[in-house]
PDB file of C-alpha atoms in Angstrom:
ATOM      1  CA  UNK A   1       7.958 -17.324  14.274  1.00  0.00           C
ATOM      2  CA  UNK A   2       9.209 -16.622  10.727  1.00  0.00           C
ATOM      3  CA  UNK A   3       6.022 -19.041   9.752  1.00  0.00           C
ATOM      4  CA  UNK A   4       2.869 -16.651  10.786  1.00  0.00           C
ATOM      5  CA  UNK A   5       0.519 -15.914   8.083  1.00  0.00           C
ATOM      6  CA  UNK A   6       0.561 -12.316   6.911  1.00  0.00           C
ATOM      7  CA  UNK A   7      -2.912 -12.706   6.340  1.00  0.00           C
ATOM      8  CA  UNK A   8      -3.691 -13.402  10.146  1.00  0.00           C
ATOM      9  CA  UNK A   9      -1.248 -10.597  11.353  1.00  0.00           C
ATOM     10  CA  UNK A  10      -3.539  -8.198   8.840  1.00  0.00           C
ATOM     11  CA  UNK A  11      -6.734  -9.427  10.314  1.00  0.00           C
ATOM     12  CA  UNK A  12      -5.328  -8.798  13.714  1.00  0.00           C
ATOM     13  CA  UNK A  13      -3.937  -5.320  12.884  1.00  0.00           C
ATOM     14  CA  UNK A  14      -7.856  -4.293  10.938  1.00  0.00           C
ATOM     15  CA  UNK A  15      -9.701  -6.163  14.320  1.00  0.00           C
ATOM     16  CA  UNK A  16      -7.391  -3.904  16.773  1.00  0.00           C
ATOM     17  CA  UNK A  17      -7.379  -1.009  15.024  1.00  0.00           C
ATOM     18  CA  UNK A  18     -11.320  -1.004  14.643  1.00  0.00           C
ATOM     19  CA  UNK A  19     -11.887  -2.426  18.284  1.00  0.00           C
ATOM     20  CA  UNK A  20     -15.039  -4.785  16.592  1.00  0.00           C
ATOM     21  CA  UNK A  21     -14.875  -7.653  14.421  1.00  0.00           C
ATOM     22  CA  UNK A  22     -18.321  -6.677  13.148  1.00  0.00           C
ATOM     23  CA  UNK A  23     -16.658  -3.689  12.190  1.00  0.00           C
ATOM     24  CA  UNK A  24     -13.290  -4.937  10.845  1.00  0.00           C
ATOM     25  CA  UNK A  25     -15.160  -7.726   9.151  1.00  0.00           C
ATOM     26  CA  UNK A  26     -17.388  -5.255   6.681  1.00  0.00           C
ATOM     27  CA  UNK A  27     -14.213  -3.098   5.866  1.00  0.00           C
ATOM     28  CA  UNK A  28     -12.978  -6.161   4.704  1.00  0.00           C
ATOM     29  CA  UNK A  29     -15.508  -7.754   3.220  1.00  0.00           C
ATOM     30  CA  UNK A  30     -15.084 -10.823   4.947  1.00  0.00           C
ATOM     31  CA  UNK A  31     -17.073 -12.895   7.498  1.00  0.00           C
ATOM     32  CA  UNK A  32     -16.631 -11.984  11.168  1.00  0.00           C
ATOM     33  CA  UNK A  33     -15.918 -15.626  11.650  1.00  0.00           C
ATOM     34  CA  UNK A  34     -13.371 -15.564   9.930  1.00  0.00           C
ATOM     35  CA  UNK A  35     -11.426 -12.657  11.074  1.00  0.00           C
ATOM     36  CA  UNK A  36     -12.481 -14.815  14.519  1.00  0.00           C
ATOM     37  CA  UNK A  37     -10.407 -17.778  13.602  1.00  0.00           C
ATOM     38  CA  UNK A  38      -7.600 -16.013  12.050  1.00  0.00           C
ATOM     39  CA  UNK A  39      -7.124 -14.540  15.450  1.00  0.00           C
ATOM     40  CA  UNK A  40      -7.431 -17.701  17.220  1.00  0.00           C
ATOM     41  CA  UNK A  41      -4.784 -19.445  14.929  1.00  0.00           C
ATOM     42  CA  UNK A  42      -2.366 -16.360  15.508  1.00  0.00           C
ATOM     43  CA  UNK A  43      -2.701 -16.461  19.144  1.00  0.00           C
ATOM     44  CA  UNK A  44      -2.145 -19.974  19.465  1.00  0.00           C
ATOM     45  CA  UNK A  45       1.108 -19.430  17.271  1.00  0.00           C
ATOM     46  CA  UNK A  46       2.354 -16.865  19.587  1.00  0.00           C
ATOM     47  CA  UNK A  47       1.088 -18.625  22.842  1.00  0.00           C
ATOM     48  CA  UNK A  48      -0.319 -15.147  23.851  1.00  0.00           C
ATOM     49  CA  UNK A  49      -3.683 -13.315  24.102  1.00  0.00           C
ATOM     50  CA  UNK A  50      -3.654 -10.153  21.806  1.00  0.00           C
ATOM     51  CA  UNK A  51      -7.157  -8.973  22.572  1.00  0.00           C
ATOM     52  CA  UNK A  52      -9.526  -9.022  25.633  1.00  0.00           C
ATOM     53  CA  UNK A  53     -13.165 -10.197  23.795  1.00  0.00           C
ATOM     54  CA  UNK A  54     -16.332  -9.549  25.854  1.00  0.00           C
ATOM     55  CA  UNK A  55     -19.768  -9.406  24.535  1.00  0.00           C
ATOM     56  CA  UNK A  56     -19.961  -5.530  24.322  1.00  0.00           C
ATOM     57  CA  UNK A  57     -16.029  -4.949  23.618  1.00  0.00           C
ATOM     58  CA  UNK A  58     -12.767  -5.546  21.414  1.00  0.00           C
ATOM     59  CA  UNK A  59      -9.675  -4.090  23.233  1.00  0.00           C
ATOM     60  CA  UNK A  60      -6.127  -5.397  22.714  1.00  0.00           C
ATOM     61  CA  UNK A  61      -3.639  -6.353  25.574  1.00  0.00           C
ATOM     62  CA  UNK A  62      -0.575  -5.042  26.419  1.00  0.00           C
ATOM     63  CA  UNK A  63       1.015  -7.381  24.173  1.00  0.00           C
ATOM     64  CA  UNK A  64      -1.244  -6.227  21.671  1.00  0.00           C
ATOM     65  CA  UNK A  65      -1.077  -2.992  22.134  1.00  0.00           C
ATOM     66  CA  UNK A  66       3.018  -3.376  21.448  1.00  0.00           C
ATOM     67  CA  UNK A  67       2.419  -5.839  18.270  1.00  0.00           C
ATOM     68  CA  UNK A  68      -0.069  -3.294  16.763  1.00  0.00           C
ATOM     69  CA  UNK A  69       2.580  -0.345  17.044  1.00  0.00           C
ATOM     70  CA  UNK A  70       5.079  -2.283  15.393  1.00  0.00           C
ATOM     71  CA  UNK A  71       3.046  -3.989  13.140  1.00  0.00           C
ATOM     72  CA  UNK A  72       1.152  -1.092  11.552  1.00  0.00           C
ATOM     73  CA  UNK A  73       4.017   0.702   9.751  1.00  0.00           C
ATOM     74  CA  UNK A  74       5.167  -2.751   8.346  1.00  0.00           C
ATOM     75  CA  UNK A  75       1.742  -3.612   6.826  1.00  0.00           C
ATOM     76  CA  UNK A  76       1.457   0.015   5.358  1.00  0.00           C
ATOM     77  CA  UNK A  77       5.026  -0.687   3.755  1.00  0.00           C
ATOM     78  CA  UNK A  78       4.009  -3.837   2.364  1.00  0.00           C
ATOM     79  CA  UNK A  79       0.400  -2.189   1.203  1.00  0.00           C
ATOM     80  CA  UNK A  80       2.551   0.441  -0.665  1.00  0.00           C
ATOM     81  CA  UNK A  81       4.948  -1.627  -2.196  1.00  0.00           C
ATOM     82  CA  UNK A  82       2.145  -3.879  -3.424  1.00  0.00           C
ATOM     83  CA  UNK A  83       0.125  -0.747  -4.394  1.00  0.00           C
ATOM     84  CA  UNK A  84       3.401   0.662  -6.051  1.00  0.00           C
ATOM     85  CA  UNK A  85       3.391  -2.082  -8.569  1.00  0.00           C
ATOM     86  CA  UNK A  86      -0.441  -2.265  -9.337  1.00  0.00           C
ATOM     87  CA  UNK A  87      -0.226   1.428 -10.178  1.00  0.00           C
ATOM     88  CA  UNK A  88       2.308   0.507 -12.718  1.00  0.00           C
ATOM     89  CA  UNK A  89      -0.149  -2.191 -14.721  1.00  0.00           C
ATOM     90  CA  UNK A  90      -3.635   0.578 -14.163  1.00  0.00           C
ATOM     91  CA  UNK A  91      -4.437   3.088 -12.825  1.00  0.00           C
ATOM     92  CA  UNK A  92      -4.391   3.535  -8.675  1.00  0.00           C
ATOM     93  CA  UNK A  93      -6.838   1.405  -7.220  1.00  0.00           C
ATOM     94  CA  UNK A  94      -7.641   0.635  -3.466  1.00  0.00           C
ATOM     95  CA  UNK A  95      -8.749   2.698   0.040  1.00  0.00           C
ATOM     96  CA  UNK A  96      -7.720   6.008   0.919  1.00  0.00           C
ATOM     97  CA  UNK A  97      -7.774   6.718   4.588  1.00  0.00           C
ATOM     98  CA  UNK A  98      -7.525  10.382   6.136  1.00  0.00           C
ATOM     99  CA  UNK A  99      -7.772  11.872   9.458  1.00  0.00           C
ATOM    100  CA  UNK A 100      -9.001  15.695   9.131  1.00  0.00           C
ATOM    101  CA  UNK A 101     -10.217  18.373  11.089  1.00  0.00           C
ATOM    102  CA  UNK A 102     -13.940  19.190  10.877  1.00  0.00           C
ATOM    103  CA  UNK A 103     -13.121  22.624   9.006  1.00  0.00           C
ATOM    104  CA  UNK A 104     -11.821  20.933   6.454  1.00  0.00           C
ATOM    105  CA  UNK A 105     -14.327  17.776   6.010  1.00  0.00           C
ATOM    106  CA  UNK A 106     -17.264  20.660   5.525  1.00  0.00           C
ATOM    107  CA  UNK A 107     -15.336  23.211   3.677  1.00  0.00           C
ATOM    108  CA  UNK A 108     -12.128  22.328   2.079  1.00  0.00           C
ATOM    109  CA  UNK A 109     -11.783  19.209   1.254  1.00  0.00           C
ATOM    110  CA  UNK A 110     -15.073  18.448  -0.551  1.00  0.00           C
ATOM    111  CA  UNK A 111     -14.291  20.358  -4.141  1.00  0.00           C
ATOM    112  CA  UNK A 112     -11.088  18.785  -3.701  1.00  0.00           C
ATOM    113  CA  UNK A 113     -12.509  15.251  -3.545  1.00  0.00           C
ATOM    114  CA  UNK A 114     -14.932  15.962  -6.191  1.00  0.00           C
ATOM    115  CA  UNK A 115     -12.107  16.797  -8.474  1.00  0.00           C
ATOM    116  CA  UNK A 116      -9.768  13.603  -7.183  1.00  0.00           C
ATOM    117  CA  UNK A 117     -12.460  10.840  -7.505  1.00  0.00           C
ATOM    118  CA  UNK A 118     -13.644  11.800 -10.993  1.00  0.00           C
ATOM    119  CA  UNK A 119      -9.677  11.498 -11.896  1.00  0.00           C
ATOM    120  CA  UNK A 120      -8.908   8.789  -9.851  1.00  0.00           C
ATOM    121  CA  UNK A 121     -11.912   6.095 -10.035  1.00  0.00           C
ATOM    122  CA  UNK A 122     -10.654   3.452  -8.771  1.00  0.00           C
ATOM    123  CA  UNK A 123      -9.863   4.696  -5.541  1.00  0.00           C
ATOM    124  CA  UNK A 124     -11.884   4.428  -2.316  1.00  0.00           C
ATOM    125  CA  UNK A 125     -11.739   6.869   0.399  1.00  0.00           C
ATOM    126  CA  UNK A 126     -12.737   7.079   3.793  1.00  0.00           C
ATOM    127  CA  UNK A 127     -12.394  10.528   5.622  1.00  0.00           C
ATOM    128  CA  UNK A 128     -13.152  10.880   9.644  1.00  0.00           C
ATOM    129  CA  UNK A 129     -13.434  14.585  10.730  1.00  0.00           C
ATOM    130  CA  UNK A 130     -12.109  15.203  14.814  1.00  0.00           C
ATOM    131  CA  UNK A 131     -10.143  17.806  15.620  1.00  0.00           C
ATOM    132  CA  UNK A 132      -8.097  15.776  18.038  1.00  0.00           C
ATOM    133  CA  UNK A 133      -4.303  15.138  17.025  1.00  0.00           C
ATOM    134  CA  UNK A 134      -3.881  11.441  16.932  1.00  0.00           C
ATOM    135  CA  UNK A 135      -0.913   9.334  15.996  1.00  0.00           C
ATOM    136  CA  UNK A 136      -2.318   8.702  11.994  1.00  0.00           C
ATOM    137  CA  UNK A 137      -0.214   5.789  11.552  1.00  0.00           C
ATOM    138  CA  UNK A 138      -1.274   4.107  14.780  1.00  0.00           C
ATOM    139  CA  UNK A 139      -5.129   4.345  13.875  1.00  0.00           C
ATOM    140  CA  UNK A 140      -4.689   2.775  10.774  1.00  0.00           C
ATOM    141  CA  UNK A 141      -4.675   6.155   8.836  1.00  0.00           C
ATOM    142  CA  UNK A 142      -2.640   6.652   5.669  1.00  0.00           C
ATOM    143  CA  UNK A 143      -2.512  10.792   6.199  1.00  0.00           C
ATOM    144  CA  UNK A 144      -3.940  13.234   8.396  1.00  0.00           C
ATOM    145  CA  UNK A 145      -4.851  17.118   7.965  1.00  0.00           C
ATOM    146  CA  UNK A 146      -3.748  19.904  10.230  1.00  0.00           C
ATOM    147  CA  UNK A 147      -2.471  23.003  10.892  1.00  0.00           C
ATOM    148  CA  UNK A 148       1.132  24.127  10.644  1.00  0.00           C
ATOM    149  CA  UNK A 149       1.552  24.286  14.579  1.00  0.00           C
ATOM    150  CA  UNK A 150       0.052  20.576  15.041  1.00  0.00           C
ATOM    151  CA  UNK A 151       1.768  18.844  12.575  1.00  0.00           C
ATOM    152  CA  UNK A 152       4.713  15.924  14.133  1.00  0.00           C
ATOM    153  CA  UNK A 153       8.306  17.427  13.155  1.00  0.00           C
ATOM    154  CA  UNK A 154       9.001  14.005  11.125  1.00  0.00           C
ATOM    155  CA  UNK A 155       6.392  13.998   9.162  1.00  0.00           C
ATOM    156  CA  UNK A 156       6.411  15.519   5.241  1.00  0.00           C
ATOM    157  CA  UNK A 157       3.849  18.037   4.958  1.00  0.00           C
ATOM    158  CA  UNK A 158       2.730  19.360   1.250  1.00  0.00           C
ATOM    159  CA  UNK A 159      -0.413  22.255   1.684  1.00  0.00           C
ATOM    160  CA  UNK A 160      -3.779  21.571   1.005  1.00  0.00           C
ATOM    161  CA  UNK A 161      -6.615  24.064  -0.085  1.00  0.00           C
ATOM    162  CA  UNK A 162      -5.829  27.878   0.945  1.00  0.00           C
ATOM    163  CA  UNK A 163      -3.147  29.186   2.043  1.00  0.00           C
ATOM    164  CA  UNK A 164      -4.610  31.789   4.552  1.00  0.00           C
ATOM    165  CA  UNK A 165      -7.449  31.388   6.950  1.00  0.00           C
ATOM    166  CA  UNK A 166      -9.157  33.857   9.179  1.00  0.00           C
ATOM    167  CA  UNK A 167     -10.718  33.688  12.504  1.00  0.00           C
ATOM    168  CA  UNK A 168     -13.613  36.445  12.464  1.00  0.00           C
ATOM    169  CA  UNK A 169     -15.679  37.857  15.249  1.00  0.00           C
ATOM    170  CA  UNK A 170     -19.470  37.991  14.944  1.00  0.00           C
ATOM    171  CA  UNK A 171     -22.836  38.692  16.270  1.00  0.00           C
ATOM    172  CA  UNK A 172     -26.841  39.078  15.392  1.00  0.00           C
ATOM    173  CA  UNK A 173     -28.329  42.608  14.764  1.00  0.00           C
ATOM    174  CA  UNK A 174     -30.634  42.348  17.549  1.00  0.00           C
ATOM    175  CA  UNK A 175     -27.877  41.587  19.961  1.00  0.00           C
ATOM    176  CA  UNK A 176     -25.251  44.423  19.401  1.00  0.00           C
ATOM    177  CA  UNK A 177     -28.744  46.492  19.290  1.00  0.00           C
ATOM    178  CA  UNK A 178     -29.238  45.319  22.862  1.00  0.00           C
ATOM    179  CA  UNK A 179     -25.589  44.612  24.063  1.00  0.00           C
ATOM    180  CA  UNK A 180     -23.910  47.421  22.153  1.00  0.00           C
ATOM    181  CA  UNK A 181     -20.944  46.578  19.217  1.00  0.00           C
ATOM    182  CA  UNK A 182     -17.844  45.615  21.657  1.00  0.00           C
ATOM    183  CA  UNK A 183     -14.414  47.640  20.656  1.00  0.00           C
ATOM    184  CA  UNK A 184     -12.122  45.804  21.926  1.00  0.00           C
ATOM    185  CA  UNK A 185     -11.250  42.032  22.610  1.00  0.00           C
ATOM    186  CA  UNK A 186     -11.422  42.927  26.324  1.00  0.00           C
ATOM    187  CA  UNK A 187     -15.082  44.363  26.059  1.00  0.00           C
ATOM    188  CA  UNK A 188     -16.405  40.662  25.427  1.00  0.00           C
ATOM    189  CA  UNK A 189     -15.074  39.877  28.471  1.00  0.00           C
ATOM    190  CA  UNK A 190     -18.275  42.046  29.968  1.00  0.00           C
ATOM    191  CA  UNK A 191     -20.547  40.178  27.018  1.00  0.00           C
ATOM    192  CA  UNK A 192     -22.280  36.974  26.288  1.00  0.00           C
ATOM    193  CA  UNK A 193     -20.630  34.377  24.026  1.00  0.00           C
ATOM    194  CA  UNK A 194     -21.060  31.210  22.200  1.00  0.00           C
ATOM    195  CA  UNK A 195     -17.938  28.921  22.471  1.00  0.00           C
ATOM    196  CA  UNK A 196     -16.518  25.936  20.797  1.00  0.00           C
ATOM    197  CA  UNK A 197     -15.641  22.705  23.620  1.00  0.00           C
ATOM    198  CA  UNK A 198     -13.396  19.874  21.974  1.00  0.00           C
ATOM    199  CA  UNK A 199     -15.080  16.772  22.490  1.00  0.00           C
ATOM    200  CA  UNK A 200     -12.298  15.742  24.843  1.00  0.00           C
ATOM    201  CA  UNK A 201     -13.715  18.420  27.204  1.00  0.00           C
ATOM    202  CA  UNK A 202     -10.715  21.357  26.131  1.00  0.00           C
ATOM    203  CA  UNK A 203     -12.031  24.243  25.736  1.00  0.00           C
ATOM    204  CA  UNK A 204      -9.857  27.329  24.005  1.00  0.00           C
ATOM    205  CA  UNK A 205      -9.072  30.816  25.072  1.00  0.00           C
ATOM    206  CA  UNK A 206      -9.874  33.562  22.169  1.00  0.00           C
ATOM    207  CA  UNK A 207      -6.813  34.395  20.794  1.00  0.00           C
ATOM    208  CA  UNK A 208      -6.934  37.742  18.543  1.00  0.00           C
ATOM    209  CA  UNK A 209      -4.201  39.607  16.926  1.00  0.00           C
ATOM    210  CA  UNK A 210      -3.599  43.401  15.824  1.00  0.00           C
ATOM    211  CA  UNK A 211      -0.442  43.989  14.702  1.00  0.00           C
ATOM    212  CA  UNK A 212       2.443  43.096  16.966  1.00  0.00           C
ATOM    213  CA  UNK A 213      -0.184  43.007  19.731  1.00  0.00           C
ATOM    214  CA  UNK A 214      -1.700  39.606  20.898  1.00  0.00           C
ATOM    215  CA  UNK A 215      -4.887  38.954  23.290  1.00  0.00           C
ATOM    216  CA  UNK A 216      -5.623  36.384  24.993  1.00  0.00           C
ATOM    217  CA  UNK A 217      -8.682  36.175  26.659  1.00  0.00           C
ATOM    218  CA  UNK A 218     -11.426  33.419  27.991  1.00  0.00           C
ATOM    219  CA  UNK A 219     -15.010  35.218  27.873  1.00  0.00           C
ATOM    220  CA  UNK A 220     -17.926  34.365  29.689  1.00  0.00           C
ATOM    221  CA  UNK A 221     -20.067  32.137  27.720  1.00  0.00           C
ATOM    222  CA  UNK A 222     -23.845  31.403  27.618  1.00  0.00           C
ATOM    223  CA  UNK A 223     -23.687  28.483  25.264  1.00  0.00           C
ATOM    224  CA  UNK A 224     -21.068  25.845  25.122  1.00  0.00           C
ATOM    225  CA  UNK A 225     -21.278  23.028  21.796  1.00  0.00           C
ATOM    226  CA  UNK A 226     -19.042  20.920  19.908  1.00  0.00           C
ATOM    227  CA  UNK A 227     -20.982  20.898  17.391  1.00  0.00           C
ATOM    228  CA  UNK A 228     -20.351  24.308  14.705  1.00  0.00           C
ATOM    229  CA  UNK A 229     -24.102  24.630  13.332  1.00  0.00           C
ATOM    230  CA  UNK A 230     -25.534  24.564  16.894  1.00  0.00           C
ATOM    231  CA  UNK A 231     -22.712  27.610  17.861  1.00  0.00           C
ATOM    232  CA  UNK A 232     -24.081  29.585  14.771  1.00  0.00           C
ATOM    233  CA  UNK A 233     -28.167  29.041  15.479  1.00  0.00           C
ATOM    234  CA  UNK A 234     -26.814  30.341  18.792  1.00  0.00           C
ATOM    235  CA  UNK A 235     -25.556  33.256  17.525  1.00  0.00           C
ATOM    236  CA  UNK A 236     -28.124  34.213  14.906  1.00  0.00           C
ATOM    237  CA  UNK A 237     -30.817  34.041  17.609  1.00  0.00           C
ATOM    238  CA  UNK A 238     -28.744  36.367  19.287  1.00  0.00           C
ATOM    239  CA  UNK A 239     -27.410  34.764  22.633  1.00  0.00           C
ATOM    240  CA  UNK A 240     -23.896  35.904  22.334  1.00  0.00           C
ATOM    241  CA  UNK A 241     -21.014  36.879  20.445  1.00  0.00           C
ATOM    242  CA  UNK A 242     -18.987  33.902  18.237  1.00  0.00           C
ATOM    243  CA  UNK A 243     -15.302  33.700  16.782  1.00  0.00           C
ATOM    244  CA  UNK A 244     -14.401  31.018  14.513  1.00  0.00           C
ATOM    245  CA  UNK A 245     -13.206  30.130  10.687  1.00  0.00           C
ATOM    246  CA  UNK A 246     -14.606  32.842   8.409  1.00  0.00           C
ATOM    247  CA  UNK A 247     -15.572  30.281   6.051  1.00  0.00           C
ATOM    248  CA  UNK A 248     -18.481  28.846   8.913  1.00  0.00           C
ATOM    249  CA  UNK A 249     -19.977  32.443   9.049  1.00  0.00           C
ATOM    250  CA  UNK A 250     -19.948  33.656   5.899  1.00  0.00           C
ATOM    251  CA  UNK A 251     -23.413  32.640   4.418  1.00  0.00           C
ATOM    252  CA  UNK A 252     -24.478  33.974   7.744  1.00  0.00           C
ATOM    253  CA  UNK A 253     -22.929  37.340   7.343  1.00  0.00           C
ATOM    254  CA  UNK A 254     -23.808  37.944   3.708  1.00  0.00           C
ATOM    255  CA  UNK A 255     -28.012  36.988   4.440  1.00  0.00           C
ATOM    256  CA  UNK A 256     -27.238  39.631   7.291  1.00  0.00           C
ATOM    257  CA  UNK A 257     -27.950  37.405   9.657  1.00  0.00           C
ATOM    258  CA  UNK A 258     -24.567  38.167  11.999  1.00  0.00           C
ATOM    259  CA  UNK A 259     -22.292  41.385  11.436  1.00  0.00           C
ATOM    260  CA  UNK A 260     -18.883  41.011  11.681  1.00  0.00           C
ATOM    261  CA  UNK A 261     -17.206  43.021  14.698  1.00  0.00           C
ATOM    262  CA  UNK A 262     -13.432  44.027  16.190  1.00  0.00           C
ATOM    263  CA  UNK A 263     -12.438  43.421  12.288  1.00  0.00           C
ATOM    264  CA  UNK A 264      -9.213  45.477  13.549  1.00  0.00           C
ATOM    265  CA  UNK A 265      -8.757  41.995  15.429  1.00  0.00           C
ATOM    266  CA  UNK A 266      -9.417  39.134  13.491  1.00  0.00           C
ATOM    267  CA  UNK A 267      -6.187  37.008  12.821  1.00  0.00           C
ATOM    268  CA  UNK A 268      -4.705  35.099   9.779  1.00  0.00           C
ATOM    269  CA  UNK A 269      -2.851  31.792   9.683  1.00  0.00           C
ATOM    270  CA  UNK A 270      -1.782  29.152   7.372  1.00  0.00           C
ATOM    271  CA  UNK A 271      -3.658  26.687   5.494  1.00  0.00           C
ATOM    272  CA  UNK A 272      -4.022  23.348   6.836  1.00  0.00           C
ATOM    273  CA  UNK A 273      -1.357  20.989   5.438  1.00  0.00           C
ATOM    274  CA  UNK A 274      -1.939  16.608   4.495  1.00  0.00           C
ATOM    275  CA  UNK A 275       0.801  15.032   6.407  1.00  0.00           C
ATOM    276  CA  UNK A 276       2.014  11.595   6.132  1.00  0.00           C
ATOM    277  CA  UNK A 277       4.868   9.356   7.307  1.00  0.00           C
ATOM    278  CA  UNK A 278       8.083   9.709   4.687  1.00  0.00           C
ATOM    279  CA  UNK A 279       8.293   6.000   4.001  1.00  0.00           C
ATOM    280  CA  UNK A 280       9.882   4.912   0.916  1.00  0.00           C
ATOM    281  CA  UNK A 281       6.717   3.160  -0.538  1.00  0.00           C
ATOM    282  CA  UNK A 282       3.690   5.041  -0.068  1.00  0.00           C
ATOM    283  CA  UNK A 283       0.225   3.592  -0.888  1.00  0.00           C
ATOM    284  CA  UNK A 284      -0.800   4.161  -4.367  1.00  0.00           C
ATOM    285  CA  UNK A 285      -3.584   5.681  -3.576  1.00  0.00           C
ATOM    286  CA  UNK A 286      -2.098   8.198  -1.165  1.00  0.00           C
ATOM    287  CA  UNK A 287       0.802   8.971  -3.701  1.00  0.00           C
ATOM    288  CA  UNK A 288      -1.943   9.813  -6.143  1.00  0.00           C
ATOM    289  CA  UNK A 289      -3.472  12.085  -3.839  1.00  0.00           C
ATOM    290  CA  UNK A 290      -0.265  13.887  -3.165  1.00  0.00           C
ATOM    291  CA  UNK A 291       0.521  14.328  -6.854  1.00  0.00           C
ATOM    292  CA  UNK A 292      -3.092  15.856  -7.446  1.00  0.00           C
ATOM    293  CA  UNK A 293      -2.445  18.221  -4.312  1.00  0.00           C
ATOM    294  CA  UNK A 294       0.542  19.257  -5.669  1.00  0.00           C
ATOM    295  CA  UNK A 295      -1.011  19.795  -9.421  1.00  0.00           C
ATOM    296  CA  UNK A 296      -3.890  22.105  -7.775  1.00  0.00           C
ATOM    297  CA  UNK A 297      -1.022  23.925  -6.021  1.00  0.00           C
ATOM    298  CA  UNK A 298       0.699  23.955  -9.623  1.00  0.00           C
ATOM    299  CA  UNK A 299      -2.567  25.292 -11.379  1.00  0.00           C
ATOM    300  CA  UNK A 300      -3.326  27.883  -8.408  1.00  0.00           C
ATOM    301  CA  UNK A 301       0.160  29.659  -9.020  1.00  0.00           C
ATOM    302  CA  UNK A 302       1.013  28.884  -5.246  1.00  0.00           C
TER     303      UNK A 302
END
């Protein structure tokens, strides 16, 4: 089996990862057909069926499934070795894939990438926002973004944008006029709230912090989203009480549109972090993007 084309084992690992060759095939900028028959030949090299085709789906097989996982980190090394020595001859060329939270797609990352792209031309980069923790490698990501306490143990972390976050409590005018201006985490317990679901159906307790002393409690809610600007248009029409990243509510809270309550309560944490498998050859691409992460941390004395 020494004698399979890399080139068929790549279109494999693009038409798996994507679950369409439609997809896959405009990534690539190749013809569906031919990611088609590059499948076909592999199969018929292995004498095994790698994907299940239908008319309305793309999903692999078991087998797949196993070549994919063991495949993926190989094709990344060879991507970054290749990558390694372009980067020598110009400057870093090719696709840069991340995996971030939504917080930082909307907020955080976009100076950033404004600042990368106009230093780094060459480069292409594709960001998807979920706040689900995935295996980044796996789903044909070269790095992901998280937090501190949802980042995998073997993977190197470097810190990306600030290096404290707040969750704040909020409300409208007319609703603390009507509901009264809760003074403790327990009083919302007794008031209407607007809460964040995960799109996988999880949806989190409200955690607050004051001193030593932690809360946790699970309020009764009147609107439930996973979508952030329908949670604040909830809250500035005054339907209930929200908690989430400062950075969502402050235009909101400086046109006085929501006033920030149990301040005494809100709670800090760490900056989200880029994380990335420590492989000896990264992508050079991704290696640029680490050395400009770790030049803004430089320049911003952190």
């Amino acid at each position: 089996m020494n004698d399979l084309p890399l080139a068929d084992l790549d279109a494999f690992a693009a038409v798996a990862r994507e679950r369409s060759f439609r997809t896959a095939a405009r990534k690539r900028g190749v013809s569906a057909s031919a990611l088609s028959e590059a499948l076909r030949r592999l199969e018929a090299k292995l004498g095994v069926r790698l994907l299940n085709r239908t008319t309305r789906s793309v999903t692999p097989t078991e087998a797949g499934k196993r070549l994919l996982e063991r495949l993926t980190p190989a094709l990344g090394e060879i991507a970054g070795a290749l990558d390694q020595v372009a980067s020598e001859r110009d400057s870093p060329a090719g696709t840069l894939r991340l995996n971030v939270p939504t917080i930082v797609a909307r907020v955080i990352l976009p100076p950033l990438v404004g600042r990368f792209m106009k230093a780094h031309p060459a480069i292409t980069l594709e960001v998807t926002a979920e706040d689900g923790f995935i295996d980044v490698l796996a789903a044909g990501f070269d790095a992901g973004v998280r937090y501190e306490e949802r980042v995998e143990k073997d993977m190197i972390a470097i810190p990306l944008g600030p290096r404290v976050q707040r969750y704040i409590t909020a409300a409208a005018p007319d609703y603390l006029a009507r509901r009264g201006e809760p003074q403790h985490p327990r009083d919302l317990l007794e008031h209407a709230t607007v809460r964040h679901r995960f799109q996988n159906g999880v949806m989190l307790p409200w955690e607050f912090g004051e001193g030593d002393a932690t809360i946790i409690i699970a309020p009764p809610s009147t609107v439930l989203a996973n979508t952030i600007e329908l949670e604040i248009s909830a809250a500035v029409d005054g339907l209930g009480v929200i908690r989430t990243f400062e950075e969502f509510l402050k235009p909101e809270i400086e046109a006085g549109r929501l006033i920030t309550v149990l301040d005494a309560w809100e709670t800090s944490f760490p900056g989200p972090f880029l994380y990335y498998a420590g492989r000896r050859h990264l992508p050079a691409p991704l290696r640029a993007f680490v050395d400009f992460l770790k030049s803004e941390q430089r320049q911003a004395g952190r």
